[in-house]
Coordinates of C-alpha atoms in Angstrom, one line a residue:
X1 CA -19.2 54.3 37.1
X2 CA -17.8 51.0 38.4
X3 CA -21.3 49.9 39.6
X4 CA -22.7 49.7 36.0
X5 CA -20.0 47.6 35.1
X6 CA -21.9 44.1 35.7
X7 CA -25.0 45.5 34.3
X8 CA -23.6 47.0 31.0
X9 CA -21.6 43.6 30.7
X10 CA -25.5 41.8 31.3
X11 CA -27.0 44.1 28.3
X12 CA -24.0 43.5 26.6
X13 CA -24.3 39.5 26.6
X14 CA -27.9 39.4 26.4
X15 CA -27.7 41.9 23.1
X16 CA -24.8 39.2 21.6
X17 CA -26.7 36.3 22.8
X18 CA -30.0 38.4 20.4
X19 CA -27.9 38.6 17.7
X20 CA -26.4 34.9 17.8
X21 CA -29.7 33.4 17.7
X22 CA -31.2 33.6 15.0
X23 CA -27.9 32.3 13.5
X24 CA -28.2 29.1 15.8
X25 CA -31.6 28.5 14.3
X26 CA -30.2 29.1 10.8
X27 CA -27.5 26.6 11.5
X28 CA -29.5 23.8 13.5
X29 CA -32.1 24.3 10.5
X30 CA -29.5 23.5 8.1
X31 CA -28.5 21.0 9.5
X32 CA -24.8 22.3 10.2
X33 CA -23.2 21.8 13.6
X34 CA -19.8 21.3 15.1
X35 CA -18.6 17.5 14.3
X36 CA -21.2 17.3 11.0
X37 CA -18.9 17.2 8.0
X38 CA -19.2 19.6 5.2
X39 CA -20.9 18.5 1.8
X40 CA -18.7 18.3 -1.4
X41 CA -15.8 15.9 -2.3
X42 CA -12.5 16.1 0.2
X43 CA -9.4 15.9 -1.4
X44 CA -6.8 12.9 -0.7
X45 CA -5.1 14.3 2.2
X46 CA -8.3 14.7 4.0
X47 CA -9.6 12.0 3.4
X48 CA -6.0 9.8 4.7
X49 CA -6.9 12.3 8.3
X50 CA -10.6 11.3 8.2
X51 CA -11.8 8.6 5.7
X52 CA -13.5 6.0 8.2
X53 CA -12.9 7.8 11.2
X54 CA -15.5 8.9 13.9
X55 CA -14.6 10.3 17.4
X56 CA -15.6 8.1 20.1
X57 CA -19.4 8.6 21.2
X58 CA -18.8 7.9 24.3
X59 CA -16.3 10.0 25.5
X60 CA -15.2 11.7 21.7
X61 CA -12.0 10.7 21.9
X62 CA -10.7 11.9 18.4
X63 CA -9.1 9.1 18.4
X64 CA -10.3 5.5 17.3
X65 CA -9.4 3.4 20.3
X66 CA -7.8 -0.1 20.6
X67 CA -10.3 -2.9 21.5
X68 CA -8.5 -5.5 23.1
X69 CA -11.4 -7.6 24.3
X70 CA -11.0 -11.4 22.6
X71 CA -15.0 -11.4 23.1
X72 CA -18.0 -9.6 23.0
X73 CA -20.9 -10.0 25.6
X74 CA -24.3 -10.4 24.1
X75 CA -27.5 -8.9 25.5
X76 CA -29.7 -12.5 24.2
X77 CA -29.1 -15.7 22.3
X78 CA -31.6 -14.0 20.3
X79 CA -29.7 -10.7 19.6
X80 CA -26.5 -12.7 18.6
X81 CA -24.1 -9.7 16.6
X82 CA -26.4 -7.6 17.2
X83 CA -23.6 -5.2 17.7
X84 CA -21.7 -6.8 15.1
X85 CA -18.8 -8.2 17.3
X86 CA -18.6 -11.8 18.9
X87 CA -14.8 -12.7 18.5
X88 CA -11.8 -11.4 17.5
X89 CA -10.8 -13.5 15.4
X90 CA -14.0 -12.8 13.2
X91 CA -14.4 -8.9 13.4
X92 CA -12.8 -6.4 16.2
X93 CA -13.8 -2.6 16.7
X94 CA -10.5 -1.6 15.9
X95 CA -9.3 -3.3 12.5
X96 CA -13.5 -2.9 11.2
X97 CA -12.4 1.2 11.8
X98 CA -9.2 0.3 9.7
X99 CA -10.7 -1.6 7.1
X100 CA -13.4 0.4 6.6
X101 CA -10.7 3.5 5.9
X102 CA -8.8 1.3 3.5
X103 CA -11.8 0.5 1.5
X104 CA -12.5 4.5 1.3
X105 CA -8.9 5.2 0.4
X106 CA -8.8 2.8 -2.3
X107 CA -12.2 2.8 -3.8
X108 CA -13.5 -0.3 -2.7
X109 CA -16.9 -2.0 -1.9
X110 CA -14.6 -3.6 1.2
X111 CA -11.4 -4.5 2.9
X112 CA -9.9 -7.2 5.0
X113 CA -6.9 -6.4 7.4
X114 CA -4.0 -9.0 7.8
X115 CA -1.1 -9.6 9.4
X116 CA 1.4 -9.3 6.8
X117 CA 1.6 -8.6 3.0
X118 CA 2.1 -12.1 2.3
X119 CA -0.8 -13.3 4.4
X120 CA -3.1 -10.9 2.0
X121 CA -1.1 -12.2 -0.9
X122 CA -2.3 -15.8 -0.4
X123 CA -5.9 -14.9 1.0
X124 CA -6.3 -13.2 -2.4
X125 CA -5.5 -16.2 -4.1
X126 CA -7.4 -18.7 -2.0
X127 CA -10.4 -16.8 -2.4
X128 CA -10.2 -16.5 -6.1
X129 CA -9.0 -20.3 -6.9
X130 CA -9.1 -24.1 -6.8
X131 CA -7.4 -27.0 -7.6
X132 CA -7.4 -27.2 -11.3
X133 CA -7.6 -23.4 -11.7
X134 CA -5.2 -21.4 -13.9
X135 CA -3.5 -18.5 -13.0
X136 CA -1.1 -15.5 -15.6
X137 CA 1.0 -13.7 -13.1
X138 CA 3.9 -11.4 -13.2
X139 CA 7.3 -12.9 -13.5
X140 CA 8.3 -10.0 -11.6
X141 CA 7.1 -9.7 -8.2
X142 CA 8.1 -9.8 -4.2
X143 CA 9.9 -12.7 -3.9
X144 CA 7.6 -14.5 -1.6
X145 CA 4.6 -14.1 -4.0
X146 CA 7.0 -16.0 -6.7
X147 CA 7.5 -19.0 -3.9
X148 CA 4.0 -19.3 -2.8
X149 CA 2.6 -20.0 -6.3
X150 CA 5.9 -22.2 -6.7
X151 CA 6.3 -24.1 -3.3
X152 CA 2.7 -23.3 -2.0
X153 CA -0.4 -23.5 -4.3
X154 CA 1.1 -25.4 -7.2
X155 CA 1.3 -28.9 -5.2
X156 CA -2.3 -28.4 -4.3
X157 CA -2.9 -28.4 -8.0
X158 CA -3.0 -25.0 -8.9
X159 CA -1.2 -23.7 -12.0
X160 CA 0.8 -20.8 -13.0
X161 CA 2.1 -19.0 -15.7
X162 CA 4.6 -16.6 -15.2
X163 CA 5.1 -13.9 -17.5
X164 CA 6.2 -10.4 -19.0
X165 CA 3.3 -8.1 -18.2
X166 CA 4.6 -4.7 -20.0
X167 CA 2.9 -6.4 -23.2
X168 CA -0.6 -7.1 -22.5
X169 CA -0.5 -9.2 -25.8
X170 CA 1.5 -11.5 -24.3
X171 CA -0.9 -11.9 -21.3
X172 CA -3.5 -13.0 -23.4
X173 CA -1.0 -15.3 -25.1
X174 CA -0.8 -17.4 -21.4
X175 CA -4.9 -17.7 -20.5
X176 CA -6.4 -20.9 -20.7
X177 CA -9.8 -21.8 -20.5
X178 CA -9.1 -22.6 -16.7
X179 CA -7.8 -19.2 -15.7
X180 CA -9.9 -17.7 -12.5
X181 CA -6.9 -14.9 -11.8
X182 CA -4.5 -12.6 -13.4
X183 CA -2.2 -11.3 -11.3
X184 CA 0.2 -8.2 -11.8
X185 CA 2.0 -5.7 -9.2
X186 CA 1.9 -2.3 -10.4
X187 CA 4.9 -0.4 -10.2
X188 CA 6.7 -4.1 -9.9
X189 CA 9.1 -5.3 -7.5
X190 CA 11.9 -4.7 -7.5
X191 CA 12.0 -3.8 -11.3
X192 CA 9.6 -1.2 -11.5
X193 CA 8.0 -2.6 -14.4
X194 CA 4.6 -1.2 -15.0
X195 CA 1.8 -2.9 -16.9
X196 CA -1.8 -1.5 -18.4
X197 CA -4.1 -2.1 -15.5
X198 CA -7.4 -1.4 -17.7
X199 CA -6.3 -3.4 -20.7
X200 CA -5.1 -6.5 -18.7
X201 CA -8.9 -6.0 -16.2
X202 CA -10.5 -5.7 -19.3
X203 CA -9.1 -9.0 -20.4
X204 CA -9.8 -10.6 -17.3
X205 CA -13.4 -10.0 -17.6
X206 CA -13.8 -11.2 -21.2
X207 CA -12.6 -14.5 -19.6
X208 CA -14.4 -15.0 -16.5
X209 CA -11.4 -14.1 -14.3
X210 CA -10.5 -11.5 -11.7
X211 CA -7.5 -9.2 -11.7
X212 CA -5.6 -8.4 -8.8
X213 CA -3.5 -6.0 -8.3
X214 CA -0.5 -5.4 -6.0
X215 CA -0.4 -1.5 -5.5
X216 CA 2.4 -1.7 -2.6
X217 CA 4.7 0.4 -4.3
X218 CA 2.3 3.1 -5.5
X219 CA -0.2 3.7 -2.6
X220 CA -3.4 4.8 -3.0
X221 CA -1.8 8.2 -3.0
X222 CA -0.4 7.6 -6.8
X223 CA -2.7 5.2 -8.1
X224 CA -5.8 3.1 -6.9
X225 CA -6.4 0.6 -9.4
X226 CA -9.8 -0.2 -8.6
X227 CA -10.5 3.3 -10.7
X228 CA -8.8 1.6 -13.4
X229 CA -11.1 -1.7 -13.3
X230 CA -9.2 -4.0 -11.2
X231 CA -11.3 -6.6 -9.1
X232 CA -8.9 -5.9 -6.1
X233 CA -6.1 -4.4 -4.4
X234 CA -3.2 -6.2 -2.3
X235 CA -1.3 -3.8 -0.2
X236 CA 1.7 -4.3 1.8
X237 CA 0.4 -2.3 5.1
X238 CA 4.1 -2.8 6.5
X239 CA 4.8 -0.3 3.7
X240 CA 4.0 2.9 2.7
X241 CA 1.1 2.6 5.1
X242 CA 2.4 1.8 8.3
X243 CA 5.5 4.2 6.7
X244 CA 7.8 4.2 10.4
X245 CA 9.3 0.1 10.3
X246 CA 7.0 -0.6 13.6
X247 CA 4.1 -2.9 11.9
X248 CA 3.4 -5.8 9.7
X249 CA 0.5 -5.6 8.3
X250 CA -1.5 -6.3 4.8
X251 CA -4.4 -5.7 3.0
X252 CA -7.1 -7.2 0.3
X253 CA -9.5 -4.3 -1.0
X254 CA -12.2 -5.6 -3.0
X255 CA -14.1 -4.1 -6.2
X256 CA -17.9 -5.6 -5.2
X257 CA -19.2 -6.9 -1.3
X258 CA -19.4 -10.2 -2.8
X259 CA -15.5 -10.5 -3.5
X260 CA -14.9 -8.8 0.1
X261 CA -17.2 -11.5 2.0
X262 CA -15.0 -14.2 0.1
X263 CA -11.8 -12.9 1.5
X264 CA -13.4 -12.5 5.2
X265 CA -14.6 -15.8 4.8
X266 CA -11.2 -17.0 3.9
X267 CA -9.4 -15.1 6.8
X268 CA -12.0 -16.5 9.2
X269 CA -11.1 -20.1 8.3
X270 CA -7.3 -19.4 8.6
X271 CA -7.1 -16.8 11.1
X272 CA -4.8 -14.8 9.4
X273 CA -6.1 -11.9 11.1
X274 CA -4.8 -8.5 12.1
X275 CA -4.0 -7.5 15.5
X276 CA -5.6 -4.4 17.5
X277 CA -2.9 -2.2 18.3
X278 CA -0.9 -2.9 14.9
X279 CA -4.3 -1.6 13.0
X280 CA -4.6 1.1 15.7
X281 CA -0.8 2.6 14.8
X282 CA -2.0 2.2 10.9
X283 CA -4.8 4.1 11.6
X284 CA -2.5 7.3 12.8
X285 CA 0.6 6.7 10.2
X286 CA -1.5 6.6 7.2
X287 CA -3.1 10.0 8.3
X288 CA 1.0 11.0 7.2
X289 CA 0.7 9.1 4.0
X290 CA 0.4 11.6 1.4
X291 CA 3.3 14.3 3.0
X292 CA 5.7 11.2 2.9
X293 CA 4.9 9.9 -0.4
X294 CA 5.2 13.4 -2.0
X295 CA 9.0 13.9 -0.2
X296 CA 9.3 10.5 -1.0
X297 CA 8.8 11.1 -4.6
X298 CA 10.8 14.7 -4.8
X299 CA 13.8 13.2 -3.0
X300 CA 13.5 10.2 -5.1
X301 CA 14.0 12.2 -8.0
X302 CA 17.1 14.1 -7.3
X303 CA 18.4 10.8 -6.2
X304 CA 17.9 9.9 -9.9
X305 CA 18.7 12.5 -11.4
X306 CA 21.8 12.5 -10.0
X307 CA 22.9 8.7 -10.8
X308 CA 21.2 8.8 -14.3
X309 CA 24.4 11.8 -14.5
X310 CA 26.9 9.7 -12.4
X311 CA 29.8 8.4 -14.4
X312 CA 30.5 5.0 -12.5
X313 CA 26.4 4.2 -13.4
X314 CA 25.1 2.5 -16.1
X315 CA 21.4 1.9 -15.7
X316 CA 18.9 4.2 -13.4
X317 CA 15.2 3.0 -13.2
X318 CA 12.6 5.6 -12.2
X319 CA 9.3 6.1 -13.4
X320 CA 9.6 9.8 -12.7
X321 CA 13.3 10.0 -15.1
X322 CA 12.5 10.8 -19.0
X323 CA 14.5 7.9 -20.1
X324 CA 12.4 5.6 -18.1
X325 CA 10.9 3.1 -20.8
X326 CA 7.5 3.2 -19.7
X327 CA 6.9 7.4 -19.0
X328 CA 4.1 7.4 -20.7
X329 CA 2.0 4.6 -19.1
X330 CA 3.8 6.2 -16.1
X331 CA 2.4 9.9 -16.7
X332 CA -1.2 7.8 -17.2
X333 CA -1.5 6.0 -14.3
X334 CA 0.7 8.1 -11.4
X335 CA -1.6 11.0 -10.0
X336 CA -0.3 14.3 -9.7
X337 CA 3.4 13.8 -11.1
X338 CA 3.9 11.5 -8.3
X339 CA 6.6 8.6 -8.8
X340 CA 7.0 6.9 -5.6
X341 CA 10.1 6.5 -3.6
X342 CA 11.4 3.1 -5.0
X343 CA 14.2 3.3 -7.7
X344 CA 17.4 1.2 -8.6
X345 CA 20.4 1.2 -10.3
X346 CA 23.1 -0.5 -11.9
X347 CA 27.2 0.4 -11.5
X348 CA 30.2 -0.4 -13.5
X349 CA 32.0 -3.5 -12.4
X350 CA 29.1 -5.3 -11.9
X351 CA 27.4 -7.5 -9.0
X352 CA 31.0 -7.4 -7.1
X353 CA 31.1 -3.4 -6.8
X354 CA 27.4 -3.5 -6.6
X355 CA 27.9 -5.2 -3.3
X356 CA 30.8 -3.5 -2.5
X357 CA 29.2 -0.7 -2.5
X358 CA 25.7 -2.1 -0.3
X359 CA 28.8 -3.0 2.0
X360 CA 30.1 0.3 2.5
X361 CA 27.6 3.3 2.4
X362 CA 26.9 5.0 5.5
X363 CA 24.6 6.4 7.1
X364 CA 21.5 8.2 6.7
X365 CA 21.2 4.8 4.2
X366 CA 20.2 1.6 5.9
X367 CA 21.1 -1.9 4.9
X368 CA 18.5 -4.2 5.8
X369 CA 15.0 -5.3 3.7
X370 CA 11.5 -3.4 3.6
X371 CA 10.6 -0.1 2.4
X372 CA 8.4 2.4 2.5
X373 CA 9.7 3.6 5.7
X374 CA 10.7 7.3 6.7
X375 CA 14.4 6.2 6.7
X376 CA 16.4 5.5 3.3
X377 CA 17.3 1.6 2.6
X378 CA 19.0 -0.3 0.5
X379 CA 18.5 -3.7 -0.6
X380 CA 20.6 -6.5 -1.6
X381 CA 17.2 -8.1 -3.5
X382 CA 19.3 -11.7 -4.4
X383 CA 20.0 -12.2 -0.7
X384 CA 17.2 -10.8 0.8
X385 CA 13.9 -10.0 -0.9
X386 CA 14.0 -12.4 -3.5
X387 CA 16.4 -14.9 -2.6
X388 CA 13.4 -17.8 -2.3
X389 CA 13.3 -17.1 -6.4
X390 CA 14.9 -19.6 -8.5
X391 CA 18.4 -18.1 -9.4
X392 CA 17.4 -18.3 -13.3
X393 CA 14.0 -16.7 -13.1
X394 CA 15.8 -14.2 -11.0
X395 CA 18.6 -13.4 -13.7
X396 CA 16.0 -13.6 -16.5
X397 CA 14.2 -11.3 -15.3
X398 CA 17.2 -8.7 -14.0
X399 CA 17.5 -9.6 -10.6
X400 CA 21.3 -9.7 -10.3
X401 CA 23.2 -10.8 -7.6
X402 CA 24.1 -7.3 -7.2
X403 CA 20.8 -5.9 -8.3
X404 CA 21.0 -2.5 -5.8
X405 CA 17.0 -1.5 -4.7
X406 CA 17.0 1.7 -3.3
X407 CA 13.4 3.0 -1.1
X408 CA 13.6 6.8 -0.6
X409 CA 12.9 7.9 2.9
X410 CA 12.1 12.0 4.0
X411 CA 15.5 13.0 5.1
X412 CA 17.5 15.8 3.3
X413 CA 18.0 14.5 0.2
X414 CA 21.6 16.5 0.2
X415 CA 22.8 13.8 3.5
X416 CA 21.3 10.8 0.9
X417 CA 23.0 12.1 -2.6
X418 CA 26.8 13.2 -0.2
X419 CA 26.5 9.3 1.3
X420 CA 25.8 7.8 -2.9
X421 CA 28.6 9.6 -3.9
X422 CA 31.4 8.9 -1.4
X423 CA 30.2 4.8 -2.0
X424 CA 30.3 5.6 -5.4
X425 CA 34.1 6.4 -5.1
X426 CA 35.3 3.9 -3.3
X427 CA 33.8 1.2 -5.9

């Protein structure tokens, strides 16, 4: 009995290995086959895993790895980029992986990587203006947007108009034959003022100008504004993308290859560029993305909804909140009844229990500027994010000195709401 053992095993392999082929012909004629993807649209949370993303051929590491060569060796002087790397500074393996992912996630014909949000901010603008052009921007927006057009591009004769873009009449009230840009931020920061991104792109290209569009606080995850005609996206990458307050980063995502190469060309010439291991971590948070903006957004809500009920509060702005002014351009433009994680508020006794109050909660809330990240913060905007405003387009616009941001993070929102409400007494 034991002796047929090996050869009833044999009959019993060869009879599977029968019955498997014809399926491995089936397959291989199909074209399917282990690592091949699947036909068919992939839904957003796929697509933040995989959008861009190849396992190494080499060795098929699953993971895209960092490149830290400054230079590339080429086989001839007459197959120059051949490969399409010669210097960092240019292109690198490891941001192109990251770029190319960020113009899949957001729509785009192309996407160029930065250092920081602010670097993208200003490459956006070079590439879209010259002295003599005109520019209708926000009047609400990061602080250091508002001092680059201020302190930056307006003495190299560049002009801008500042103004309230939740009424796209009065948009079109500001352009002048010169404007080349319109620029909003969409939800705004820190008000969370939202504005009709295909009315204001479809006034842009009746007048021969681009619209840009700062999408920090939404993430493609909520809204990509491309969809909605925009010429590009500016994203913070320190943000929502990178998520875990380890990286700068920024991007500019472009509507056609023609605005994209003007960007590049413009990030060439400045070497504002993105480093290899910062786009390497982006490339693994962002795969997180979507589960953080969707807690985000559900503890961002109770957070809300409990304030908007709070007796010592005043004011509570969030898009997600019925009383918000702007629901319904809210409910038009936020995917899935996603809101974000970015809210604020306003107490009784003013900007001195305001700060009271930034002064005295305790943890899981952190003190300190940025957002986006896994942990909860609180800003103190007048000192910190938008301090380089002028103090009277700060107040005109809302910011007070104790103007409270708040940016949700994925704890339990029980520990956040206990912390709000023992400040909350003590103001």
């Amino acid at each position: 009995m034991l002796s047929l053992a090996p050869r009833v095993l044999r009959s019993a392999l060869a009879t599977r290995a029968t019955a498997a082929a014809p399926l491995r012909l089936a397959r291989a004629a199909a074209g399917t086959k282990s690592g091949t993807w699947m036909e068919g649209k992939l839904g957003v949370g796929t697509d933040l895993v995989h959008a861009g993303i190849s396992p190494e051929p080499v060795t098929g590491a699953i993971l895209t790895p960092i490149v830290l060569s400054t230079t590339f060796v080429q086989d001839s002087v007459e197959e120059y980029m051949n490969k399409g790397f010669s210097y960092s500074r240019t292109n690198n393996p490891t941001v192109s992986t990251l770029e190319k992912k960020l113009a899949l996630l957001e729509h785009g014909a192309g996407a160029c990587a930065f250092g920081t949000g602010m670097a993208a901010t200003t490459s956006a603008i070079f590439a879209t203006m010259k002295t003599g052009d005109h520019c209708v921007i926000t009047e609400c927006s990061y602080g250091g947007t508002n001092r680059s057009c201020r302190e930056f591009f307006t003495p190299l004769g560049m002009e801008f108009t500042f103004c309230d873009f939740r009424d796209v009449e009065t948009v079109k009230k500001a352009m002048k034959p010169n404007t080349k840009l319109i620029f909003s931020e969409m939800p705004a920061n820190p008000l969370l003022t939202l504005c009709d991104i295909e009315a204001i792109s479809k006034l842009a290209q009746e007048n021969g100008a681009y619209h840009v569009v700062d999408a920090t606080f939404a993430t493609p995850v909520i809204c990509r504004p491309i969809e909605h005609g925009a010429d590009m996206v500016i994203q913070s990458l320190t943000k929502y993308y990178e998520g875990h307050n380890m990286m700068t980063g920024g991007a500019v995502i472009s509507r056609t290859p023609e605005l994209a190469a003007k960007v590049k060309w413009i990030q060439n010439v400045h070497g504002n560029i993105m480093n290899p291991f910062a786009a390497f971590i982006i490339l693994q948070t962002s795969k997180t993305m979507g589960l953080r903006v969707k807690q985000q957004s559900a503890n961002a809500m109770a957070i809300a909804t409990f304030l908007e009920s709070h007796p010592k509060v005043t004011k509570v702005y969030y898009p997600g909140l019925a009383s918000f002014p702007q629901k319904a351009l809210a409910d038009k433009y936020h995917r899935d009844g996603l809101h974000g994680g970015m809210l604020w508020f306003d107490i009784e006794g003013g900007s001195a229990a305001s700060t009271k109050l930034m002064n005295e909660i305790q943890r899981p809330w952190s003190l300190c500027e940025n957002l986006g990240a896994t942990e909860s913060i609180i800003t103190a905007c007048a000192v910190m994010t938008h301090a380089n405003m002028l103090k009277e387009d700060r107040l005109k616009v809302g910011i007070t000195d104790g103007f409270i941001r708040i940016s949700v993070g994925i704890e339990e929102v029980e520990d956040l709401i206990r912390a709000l409400s023992e400040a909350l007494k003590r103001c």
